[in-house]
Amino acid sequence: MYRTHTCGELRPAHIGQTVTLAGWVHRQRDHGGVTFIDLRDRTGLVQVVGDPNLPEVSAIQDARNEWVLQVTGMVRPRPAGAENPNLVTGAIEVAVQKCVVLNPAKPLPLAVNTDETVDENIRLKYRYLDLRRERMYNNIVLRHNVVKFIRDYLSERGFLEIETPMLFKTTPEGARDYLVPSRLQPGTFYALPQSPQQLKQLLMVAGFDRYYQIARCLRDEDLRGDRQPEFTQLDLEMSFVERDDVLAVGEGLFTAMVQEILPGKRLLASPWPRMTYTESMERYGNDKPDLRFGMELHNLSDILAASEFMVFQNVLKNGGVIKCIVAPGCADYTRKEVDELTTFSKEQGAKGLATLALTAEGVKGTAQKFIKPAEVEAIQTRTGAQTSDLVLFIADSKPVANKTLSALRLLFRDRLNLADPNVLAFAWVLDFPMFEYNEEDKKWDAAHHPFTMPKMEDLPKFETDPSQILSDAYDMVLNGYETASGSIRIHRSDIQQKVFQLLGLKDEEIQSKFGHMIEAFQFGAPPHGGMAPGIDRLIMLFAGEPNIREVIAFPKNQAGRDVMADAPSPASEKQLRELHIKLDLPEEK
Ligand code: ASP
């Protein structure tokens, strides 16, 4: 038997017992000829003390950080004054009677016993060492707890966990597919699933009624902090439901989760706020608002309609808007600080930034000379701006004004610490547009995915104005992140055809890509809907981490590489031959 106890479980109640422990040397020091070691296993640390002059203990003096030891000894109280109240095992220590080195360790490329910052490439190359660090360990445990909570919660409510294939066919989630060449059918490819979307809908046709899966999704996208080529979703789908039935499951699940397994976190509001996509864009400038703080966007186009300022006039004449946010207590910003905000605004695409500083000595700022006192008053009434505040105006096309002010709002959130990191502001954003016009390809794209149900009352707009068609799609947002998307699905093949046609898919293409779906819907498909919360992103937010790599055991780096195993890597000649693949690589520069 390697051990009788784990390191972290020992308490004063064990005093007098002889125990055998196994673990890593977290830290070691010599003191008056005696060796003190903090021995670590998954459960925690315990101090073990050994006299190397005793023959059975002598190996202890060789032990260095991260060596693996087995020690047998007696649990005893620490001497008075030597207790460590910061450690749950800090009242006791183990007096070693026997020490066996199970495995020595080379000096480590990164320190495990501190949380000092280490270059991320080194952390990823030696991920198995990085994962020994307490913070990473806690993140992985949190991940386990979240997933276990999901499984328990949904199983209790009649959901069945069903696996769906990894080798499948293109799923139109809007990203690029990862392809897998088929050896048995040369020249053909599987696509790795961007999500189990089609399969979960087919499970509804099969009558399973309530499905979920902790599903791996693969999308060949450019990477960002909150993106990875493979990521995990809680994929779920329900039959005979309306939108609110699906939202109730999501809201119930995450509300209960926060209450039961995230003791340090607090929900901003329960029930969660709901707003339409249009309202979210108007008030926050984006469709994933951080609701932990105010600083909402205000539309001032009406108040400034008669402004003498040419810039404002021109923007309004061209169908643009004048919108603003109010930065509390920032009226004393210097010229330089305002210039920096202007540069930032231009980086977001705005042509410029105008400001109004409401100082105790009167109104100042770049817009002061163009805005009449009555207009200032009207602006204050609408926005609630007070003395000492700075009003920031963007006059531009609506999308640019929204994007810029939304970015400025988040900049002030971080600068002025306006958002409590322990608050979880879940909310639902509803009624997304069904289609987006793709200027580049001059065609309509599905804003969510093509299986999303358009609002019934908008069906006539297919012929007149597709941009005005709303859908039964919804997002779950949390603290400024989109944390789930979902929708009520099309279950009628005639509507599905209409959507595919509007997306510009030819009949043969519809048949070859989605024939199985269209056909399935002709065999009695129940009305159904679902959603897919992103597990990595949620855990990142629960853990307060800056990116999802910190909550994934073995993530890829920013360039999509696994630097530990060195993947992707070239295939052998033989492998390529078997797959009938010839490489046509770009010339090396
Ligand atoms: N499959 C969708 C996605 O990955 C989610 C859903 O509609 O259920 O975004």
XYZ file of C-alpha atoms and ligand atoms in Angstrom:
598
model
C 0.000 0.000 0.000
C 1.542 3.327 -1.043
C -0.272 5.385 1.559
C -2.654 5.168 4.483
C -3.693 8.810 4.340
C -3.510 11.788 2.031
C -1.395 14.800 2.973
C -4.246 17.271 3.204
C -6.495 15.222 5.434
C -4.327 15.113 8.560
C -5.667 16.995 11.586
C -5.025 17.056 15.358
C -7.421 14.076 15.601
C -4.687 11.959 13.966
C -2.109 12.767 16.650
C -0.465 9.606 17.851
C -1.237 7.615 14.694
C 1.445 6.178 12.439
C 0.681 7.140 8.844
C 2.216 6.509 5.441
C 2.024 9.344 2.927
C 3.141 9.681 -0.680
C 3.604 12.901 -2.581
C 5.830 15.595 -4.007
C 8.360 17.748 -2.193
C 6.729 21.156 -2.365
C 9.429 22.900 -0.370
C 12.275 21.694 1.780
C 14.691 23.216 4.258
C 17.215 22.080 6.821
C 17.129 23.396 10.311
C 19.563 22.373 13.015
C 20.430 19.118 11.240
C 16.781 18.184 10.750
C 15.006 18.202 7.369
C 11.613 19.889 7.072
C 9.538 19.123 4.011
C 6.137 20.331 2.898
C 4.851 17.186 1.271
C 2.133 17.735 -1.310
C -0.480 15.609 -2.955
C -3.731 16.560 -4.612
C -5.422 17.163 -1.295
C -2.929 19.639 0.126
C 0.297 20.040 2.061
C 1.571 18.642 5.319
C 4.834 19.272 7.096
C 7.029 16.201 7.535
C 10.136 16.348 9.715
C 12.992 13.888 9.504
C 16.339 13.354 11.175
C 18.677 12.184 8.380
C 20.985 10.567 10.923
C 18.443 7.799 11.367
C 19.294 5.112 8.776
C 15.710 4.551 7.582
C 15.207 8.297 7.183
C 18.547 9.264 5.615
C 17.146 9.474 2.056
C 15.167 12.548 3.122
C 18.203 14.784 3.046
C 18.692 14.253 -0.718
C 15.139 15.221 -1.519
C 14.761 18.294 -3.726
C 11.707 20.140 -4.990
C 9.237 17.902 -6.829
C 10.919 14.604 -5.899
C 8.335 11.938 -5.201
C 8.604 10.466 -1.699
C 6.909 7.940 0.455
C 7.213 8.649 4.162
C 6.014 6.774 7.200
C 5.842 8.500 10.530
C 3.900 9.514 13.575
C 1.500 12.460 13.598
C 2.348 14.857 16.431
C 1.404 18.392 17.427
C 3.702 21.109 16.139
C 5.783 22.738 18.888
C 4.045 25.715 20.494
C 4.522 28.812 18.340
C 5.349 26.786 15.211
C 1.729 26.250 14.122
C 0.719 27.580 10.721
C -2.833 28.937 10.811
C -2.806 29.405 7.019
C -2.610 25.689 6.425
C -5.459 23.332 7.302
C -2.873 20.791 8.452
C -0.891 23.554 10.192
C -1.444 22.376 13.764
C 0.366 19.072 13.265
C 3.406 17.534 11.585
C 4.596 14.047 10.786
C 7.764 12.818 12.505
C 9.319 10.613 9.838
C 10.467 7.132 10.742
C 11.073 5.937 7.193
C 11.609 7.743 3.897
C 11.682 6.127 0.444
C 12.470 8.073 -2.723
C 9.901 6.871 -5.271
C 11.331 9.063 -7.988
C 13.796 11.939 -8.116
C 13.146 14.962 -10.368
C 15.360 17.126 -12.538
C 15.336 20.824 -11.695
C 12.041 22.129 -13.078
C 11.672 24.590 -15.973
C 8.989 26.389 -13.984
C 8.418 26.724 -10.266
C 5.398 24.829 -9.059
C 5.323 26.169 -5.519
C 4.744 29.832 -6.363
C 2.192 31.601 -8.514
C 4.800 33.838 -10.106
C 4.194 34.668 -13.754
C 5.923 32.352 -16.197
C 6.078 32.749 -19.976
C 2.991 31.064 -21.383
C 4.889 29.042 -23.962
C 6.909 27.439 -21.186
C 3.756 26.795 -19.213
C 2.152 25.145 -22.238
C 5.239 23.132 -23.164
C 5.358 21.743 -19.634
C 1.625 21.813 -19.071
C 1.751 18.740 -16.799
C 3.979 20.772 -14.452
C 1.943 23.937 -14.835
C -1.101 21.904 -13.793
C 0.645 21.107 -10.508
C 0.248 24.750 -9.531
C -2.528 25.438 -7.081
C -4.358 27.942 -9.245
C -4.511 25.565 -12.200
C -5.496 22.685 -9.991
C -8.361 24.745 -8.581
C -9.531 25.676 -12.066
C -9.623 22.046 -13.156
C -11.512 21.071 -10.006
C -13.976 23.890 -10.617
C -14.452 22.598 -14.143
C -15.201 19.132 -12.838
C -17.682 20.518 -10.333
C -19.469 22.587 -12.955
C -19.798 19.664 -15.346
C -20.911 17.307 -12.592
C -23.496 19.814 -11.449
C -24.830 20.082 -15.001
C -25.074 16.314 -15.361
C -26.878 15.869 -12.051
C -29.227 18.790 -12.587
C -30.262 17.795 -16.087
C -30.499 14.057 -15.381
C -32.859 14.824 -12.509
C -35.023 16.738 -14.929
C -35.367 13.984 -17.481
C -32.589 14.900 -19.894
C -30.681 12.029 -21.490
C -26.978 12.347 -22.202
C -26.389 11.073 -25.728
C -23.111 11.042 -27.649
C -22.987 12.103 -31.261
C -20.225 11.386 -33.766
C -17.013 13.355 -34.224
C -16.668 12.183 -37.809
C -19.599 13.790 -39.550
C -20.502 16.264 -42.210
C -20.280 20.026 -42.531
C -22.449 21.790 -39.930
C -23.207 25.365 -40.814
C -22.257 27.260 -37.646
C -20.520 29.875 -39.705
C -16.908 28.855 -39.143
C -14.443 26.895 -41.266
C -14.545 23.111 -40.915
C -11.737 20.821 -39.872
C -11.632 18.083 -42.476
C -10.575 14.468 -42.014
C -9.648 12.536 -45.155
C -11.269 9.160 -45.607
C -8.885 6.296 -46.391
C -11.647 3.926 -47.429
C -13.296 6.385 -49.801
C -10.367 8.213 -51.335
C -10.968 11.842 -52.141
C -13.789 12.278 -49.634
C -13.703 13.949 -46.259
C -15.500 13.938 -42.987
C -15.956 17.259 -41.247
C -15.401 17.453 -37.505
C -18.541 18.868 -35.916
C -18.680 22.615 -35.333
C -21.478 21.598 -32.968
C -23.872 18.652 -32.754
C -26.634 20.940 -34.067
C -28.096 18.694 -36.758
C -27.710 15.547 -34.716
C -29.465 16.922 -31.691
C -32.349 18.002 -33.882
C -32.474 14.513 -35.377
C -32.571 13.120 -31.830
C -35.728 15.173 -31.343
C -37.171 13.665 -34.522
C -36.253 10.311 -32.956
C -38.436 11.176 -29.985
C -35.836 11.520 -27.198
C -37.574 14.693 -26.039
C -34.818 16.065 -23.787
C -31.174 15.634 -24.743
C -27.914 17.043 -23.518
C -24.248 16.379 -24.086
C -20.991 17.822 -22.846
C -19.953 18.221 -26.445
C -16.626 19.021 -28.014
C -16.973 21.467 -30.903
C -14.308 22.112 -33.517
C -14.065 25.274 -35.536
C -11.117 26.336 -37.640
C -11.203 30.012 -36.685
C -8.620 32.637 -35.966
C -7.922 32.412 -32.264
C -8.587 35.004 -29.612
C -8.445 35.003 -25.830
C -11.820 33.389 -25.488
C -11.543 31.069 -28.493
C -9.831 27.726 -29.066
C -9.970 25.441 -32.116
C -11.729 22.889 -29.949
C -13.960 23.875 -27.113
C -16.716 22.409 -25.012
C -20.386 23.226 -24.990
C -23.249 22.046 -22.892
C -25.377 21.164 -25.879
C -29.058 20.713 -25.129
C -32.300 20.305 -27.009
C -35.941 19.891 -25.996
C -39.148 18.908 -27.792
C -42.590 20.468 -27.520
C -41.215 23.664 -26.076
C -41.484 27.371 -26.604
C -38.656 29.789 -26.110
C -39.413 30.434 -22.469
C -39.305 26.721 -21.637
C -35.714 26.561 -22.876
C -34.742 29.777 -21.095
C -36.238 28.429 -17.867
C -33.937 25.398 -18.013
C -30.837 27.517 -18.600
C -31.764 30.057 -15.969
C -32.684 27.389 -13.439
C -29.493 25.461 -14.038
C -27.062 28.346 -13.700
C -28.921 30.018 -10.857
C -28.791 26.795 -8.853
C -25.154 26.281 -9.825
C -24.094 29.696 -8.547
C -25.945 29.132 -5.296
C -24.591 25.648 -4.725
C -21.036 25.554 -5.984
C -19.838 29.156 -6.313
C -19.982 30.480 -2.764
C -17.886 33.585 -3.495
C -20.171 34.730 -6.318
C -23.467 36.558 -6.271
C -26.119 36.886 -8.990
C -26.868 40.463 -9.986
C -30.551 39.772 -10.460
C -32.963 36.904 -10.266
C -35.019 36.451 -12.398
C -32.443 37.429 -14.978
C -32.997 40.607 -16.983
C -34.263 40.133 -20.540
C -33.961 42.508 -23.426
C -34.302 42.358 -27.159
C -31.311 42.495 -29.442
C -32.429 45.945 -30.626
C -32.695 47.248 -27.067
C -29.290 45.844 -26.161
C -27.713 47.536 -29.178
C -29.399 50.840 -28.321
C -28.514 50.831 -24.634
C -25.111 49.135 -24.616
C -23.926 49.287 -28.212
C -23.479 45.516 -28.400
C -25.429 42.284 -28.056
C -23.562 40.998 -24.996
C -23.900 43.778 -22.441
C -22.050 43.830 -19.147
C -24.891 44.729 -16.798
C -22.774 45.034 -13.654
C -22.608 48.793 -14.114
C -24.540 51.629 -15.744
C -22.988 54.109 -18.176
C -25.632 53.301 -20.770
C -25.580 54.804 -24.233
C -28.022 57.643 -24.922
C -29.279 58.737 -28.299
C -29.157 62.549 -28.543
C -30.018 62.870 -32.221
C -33.321 64.603 -31.436
C -31.829 67.025 -28.909
C -29.026 67.988 -31.270
C -31.114 67.974 -34.458
C -30.883 71.749 -34.699
C -27.254 71.940 -33.667
C -25.145 74.486 -35.506
C -22.211 72.090 -35.449
C -21.625 71.085 -39.076
C -20.239 67.675 -38.155
C -23.398 66.812 -36.229
C -25.621 68.142 -38.958
C -23.890 66.181 -41.676
C -24.034 62.961 -39.747
C -27.760 63.354 -39.111
C -28.400 64.320 -42.723
C -26.702 61.117 -43.840
C -28.867 58.953 -41.623
C -26.337 58.663 -38.786
C -26.848 59.213 -35.070
C -25.371 61.222 -32.225
C -24.980 59.067 -29.159
C -23.140 59.549 -25.896
C -22.029 57.984 -22.643
C -21.281 59.759 -19.383
C -18.019 58.979 -17.589
C -18.614 59.724 -13.921
C -16.152 62.069 -12.211
C -13.973 62.491 -15.310
C -14.663 66.187 -16.033
C -11.119 67.027 -14.977
C -9.535 64.937 -17.740
C -6.563 66.726 -19.277
C -6.227 67.549 -22.929
C -3.827 64.629 -23.259
C -6.252 62.187 -21.664
C -9.035 63.319 -23.983
C -6.686 63.018 -26.969
C -5.979 59.439 -25.977
C -9.706 58.712 -25.879
C -10.019 60.252 -29.339
C -7.277 58.008 -30.682
C -8.977 55.022 -29.073
C -12.303 56.016 -30.669
C -10.685 56.291 -34.074
C -9.206 52.824 -33.646
C -12.777 51.590 -33.224
C -13.691 53.162 -36.547
C -15.184 56.496 -35.448
C -14.271 59.656 -37.297
C -13.780 61.523 -34.040
C -14.845 62.106 -30.482
C -16.463 65.211 -28.971
C -16.565 65.848 -25.237
C -18.377 68.019 -22.772
C -16.837 68.412 -19.312
C -19.302 69.512 -16.636
C -16.885 71.224 -14.253
C -17.739 73.275 -11.197
C -16.464 76.311 -13.135
C -18.830 75.688 -16.040
C -19.080 73.624 -19.181
C -15.826 72.860 -20.999
C -14.637 70.334 -23.555
C -14.272 70.123 -27.327
C -18.022 70.296 -28.000
C -18.632 73.221 -25.673
C -18.638 75.926 -28.328
C -21.168 74.085 -30.503
C -23.683 73.097 -27.889
C -26.099 75.690 -26.569
C -26.903 75.952 -22.851
C -30.459 74.727 -23.438
C -29.059 71.673 -25.222
C -26.648 71.022 -22.366
C -29.586 71.098 -20.011
C -31.590 68.704 -22.149
C -28.612 66.364 -22.347
C -28.228 66.431 -18.574
C -31.906 65.689 -18.084
C -31.771 62.744 -20.454
C -28.493 61.230 -19.288
C -28.413 62.214 -15.632
C -24.957 63.729 -16.138
C -23.892 65.893 -13.218
C -21.178 68.332 -12.302
C -17.769 66.599 -12.447
C -18.887 64.182 -15.219
C -17.485 63.936 -18.732
C -19.939 63.415 -21.617
C -18.435 61.606 -24.623
C -20.197 61.998 -27.977
C -19.851 59.940 -31.103
C -21.599 61.199 -34.213
C -21.430 58.553 -36.897
C -23.360 55.780 -38.585
C -25.318 53.855 -36.000
C -23.128 50.711 -36.093
C -19.940 52.765 -35.690
C -21.383 54.924 -32.894
C -22.563 51.806 -31.060
C -19.301 49.943 -31.490
C -17.177 52.876 -30.372
C -19.270 53.835 -27.363
C -19.524 50.211 -26.320
C -15.724 49.957 -26.359
C -15.368 53.252 -24.476
C -17.878 52.048 -21.903
C -15.802 48.933 -21.233
C -12.628 50.997 -21.119
C -14.139 53.118 -18.328
C -15.430 49.978 -16.612
C -11.875 48.771 -16.195
C -10.337 52.171 -15.577
C -12.829 53.213 -12.894
C -13.354 49.697 -11.471
C -17.075 49.935 -12.079
C -17.787 46.181 -12.238
C -17.685 43.981 -9.148
C -15.680 40.850 -10.062
C -17.756 38.744 -7.691
C -21.053 39.625 -9.297
C -22.428 37.426 -12.072
C -24.769 39.460 -14.250
C -26.561 36.825 -16.307
C -29.128 38.091 -18.801
C -31.038 36.989 -21.898
C -30.835 38.797 -25.192
C -33.823 37.914 -27.398
C -35.248 38.354 -30.899
C -32.090 38.477 -32.971
C -32.344 39.282 -36.656
C -32.638 36.114 -38.723
C -30.241 37.186 -41.484
C -27.209 39.391 -41.895
C -26.195 40.806 -45.213
C -22.699 39.740 -46.189
C -21.319 42.759 -48.063
C -18.236 40.890 -49.205
C -20.028 37.956 -50.820
C -23.155 40.007 -51.624
C -25.474 37.475 -50.053
C -27.535 36.782 -46.963
C -26.025 34.786 -44.101
C -27.909 33.211 -41.216
C -27.234 35.350 -38.133
C -27.429 32.284 -35.857
C -27.714 29.163 -38.011
C -30.116 28.197 -40.787
C -32.174 25.891 -38.564
C -33.402 28.816 -36.484
C -37.119 29.562 -36.659
C -38.010 32.948 -38.087
C -40.817 34.764 -36.256
C -44.034 33.523 -37.845
C -45.369 37.038 -38.328
C -42.224 37.921 -40.306
C -42.593 35.145 -42.901
C -44.036 37.505 -45.553
C -40.837 39.585 -45.329
C -38.889 36.814 -47.050
C -40.176 38.282 -50.278
C -39.931 41.943 -49.269
C -37.178 42.743 -46.766
C -35.155 39.882 -45.261
C -33.185 42.328 -43.092
C -36.351 42.943 -41.077
C -37.041 39.281 -40.295
C -36.573 38.528 -36.623
C -35.940 35.045 -35.332
C -36.670 33.036 -32.262
C -32.970 33.063 -31.372
C -31.598 34.034 -27.982
C -28.263 34.434 -26.248
C -27.337 33.992 -22.632
C -24.868 36.721 -21.694
C -22.705 37.093 -18.635
C -20.535 40.052 -17.632
C -19.993 41.210 -21.188
C -19.564 37.793 -22.795
C -21.871 35.729 -24.951
C -22.073 32.523 -22.937
C -24.747 30.628 -24.887
C -26.719 30.801 -28.100
C -29.842 28.965 -28.931
C -33.102 29.084 -30.757
C -36.425 27.520 -31.467
C -35.858 25.467 -34.612
C -37.629 25.135 -37.853
C -39.563 21.875 -37.800
C -41.402 22.381 -41.090
C -39.555 21.433 -44.226
C -41.282 24.145 -46.297
C -39.898 26.912 -44.038
C -36.501 25.226 -43.977
C -36.442 25.238 -47.777
C -37.330 28.945 -47.824
C -34.421 29.736 -45.523
C -31.936 27.694 -47.527
C -33.113 29.373 -50.687
C -32.712 32.855 -49.253
C -29.196 31.906 -48.185
C -28.529 31.291 -51.862
C -28.217 27.513 -51.674
C -29.043 25.758 -54.923
C -31.467 22.827 -54.816
C -28.700 20.280 -55.490
C -26.595 21.844 -52.753
C -29.464 21.743 -50.261
C -29.980 18.125 -51.183
C -26.337 17.084 -50.883
C -25.649 19.031 -47.677
C -28.916 18.817 -45.796
C -31.047 16.286 -47.651
C -31.087 14.100 -44.560
C -32.492 16.976 -42.460
C -35.171 17.949 -44.960
C -36.190 14.335 -45.311
C -36.264 13.778 -41.545
C -38.557 16.736 -41.117
C -41.050 15.034 -43.411
C -41.416 12.065 -41.054
C -43.092 13.815 -38.148
C -40.683 16.250 -36.524
C -41.843 17.666 -33.198
C -41.542 21.408 -32.536
C -38.235 21.764 -30.719
C -35.565 24.165 -29.536
C -32.435 24.320 -27.478
C -29.217 26.070 -26.773
C -25.548 25.548 -26.084
C -23.759 27.296 -23.209
C -19.983 27.474 -23.661
C -18.409 25.597 -20.798
C -14.901 27.040 -21.161
C -16.065 30.636 -21.207
C -18.372 30.179 -18.248
C -15.655 28.574 -16.171
C -13.232 31.308 -17.177
C -15.708 33.864 -15.808
C -16.462 31.853 -12.676
C -12.732 31.476 -11.986
C -11.962 35.118 -12.779
C -9.385 34.077 -15.379
C -8.430 36.324 -18.294
C -8.742 33.662 -21.027
C -10.123 30.174 -21.608
C -6.694 28.538 -21.862
C -6.452 28.846 -18.090
C -9.406 26.533 -17.578
C -8.558 23.893 -20.204
C -6.131 21.171 -19.173
C -4.294 20.998 -22.499
C -5.107 24.033 -24.652
C -3.529 25.170 -27.883
C -1.498 28.351 -27.907
C -2.566 31.553 -29.693
C -1.295 30.167 -32.981
C -3.374 26.992 -32.609
C -0.383 24.783 -31.734
C -0.033 22.217 -29.015
C 3.495 23.175 -28.015
C 3.837 20.262 -25.598
C 3.312 17.478 -28.135
C 4.258 19.695 -31.071
C 1.050 19.386 -33.044
C 0.097 19.856 -35.788
C 3.069 18.097 -37.347
C 3.821 16.592 -40.767
C 2.377 13.194 -41.687
C 4.606 10.402 -42.955
C 4.856 9.558 -46.665
C 3.108 6.297 -45.972
C 0.179 7.960 -44.236
C -0.244 10.423 -47.067
C -0.071 7.667 -49.667
C -2.749 5.663 -47.895
C -4.968 8.713 -47.940
C -4.167 9.512 -51.560
C -2.977 12.952 -50.571
C -0.276 14.888 -52.413
C 1.030 18.036 -50.780
C 1.136 21.309 -52.638
C 2.853 23.586 -50.162
C 3.537 27.289 -50.675
C 7.183 28.096 -51.441
C 9.174 28.850 -48.312
C 10.244 32.473 -48.281
N -25.430 24.931 -32.153
C -25.556 26.278 -31.695
C -24.157 26.898 -31.492
O -23.184 26.176 -31.402
C -26.269 26.411 -30.415
C -27.712 26.080 -30.523
O -28.402 26.694 -31.339
O -28.176 25.231 -29.760
O -24.047 28.102 -31.383
